[in-house]
CSV table of C-alpha atoms in Angstrom, one decimal:
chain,number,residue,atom,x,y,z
A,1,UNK,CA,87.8,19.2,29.2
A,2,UNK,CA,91.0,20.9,27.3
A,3,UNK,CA,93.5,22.8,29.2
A,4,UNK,CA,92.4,26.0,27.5
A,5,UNK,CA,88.9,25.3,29.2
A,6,UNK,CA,89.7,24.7,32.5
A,7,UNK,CA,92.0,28.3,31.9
A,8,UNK,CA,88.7,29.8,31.2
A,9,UNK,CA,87.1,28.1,34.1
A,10,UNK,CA,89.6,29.0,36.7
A,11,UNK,CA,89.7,32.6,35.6
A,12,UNK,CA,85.6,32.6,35.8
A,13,UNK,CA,85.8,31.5,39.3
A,14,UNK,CA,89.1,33.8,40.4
A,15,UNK,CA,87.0,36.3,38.8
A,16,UNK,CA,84.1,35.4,40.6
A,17,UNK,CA,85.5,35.3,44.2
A,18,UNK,CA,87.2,38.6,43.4
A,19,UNK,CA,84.0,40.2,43.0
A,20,UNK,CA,82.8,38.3,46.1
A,21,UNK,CA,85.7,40.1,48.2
A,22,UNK,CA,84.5,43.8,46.6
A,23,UNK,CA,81.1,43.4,47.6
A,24,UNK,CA,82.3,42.2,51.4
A,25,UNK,CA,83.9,45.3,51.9
């Protein structure tokens, strides 16, 4: 895994607890 993937990957899964948070409140 290159560095620019695991960028991608961690801005997936902020992205995906963000929308997490939206839909809790």
């Amino acid at each position: 895994m290159t560095k620019k993937d695991k960028e991608k990957l961690t801005k997936a899964l902020a992205k995906k607890e963000e929308m997490k948070v939206w839909t809790n409140i």
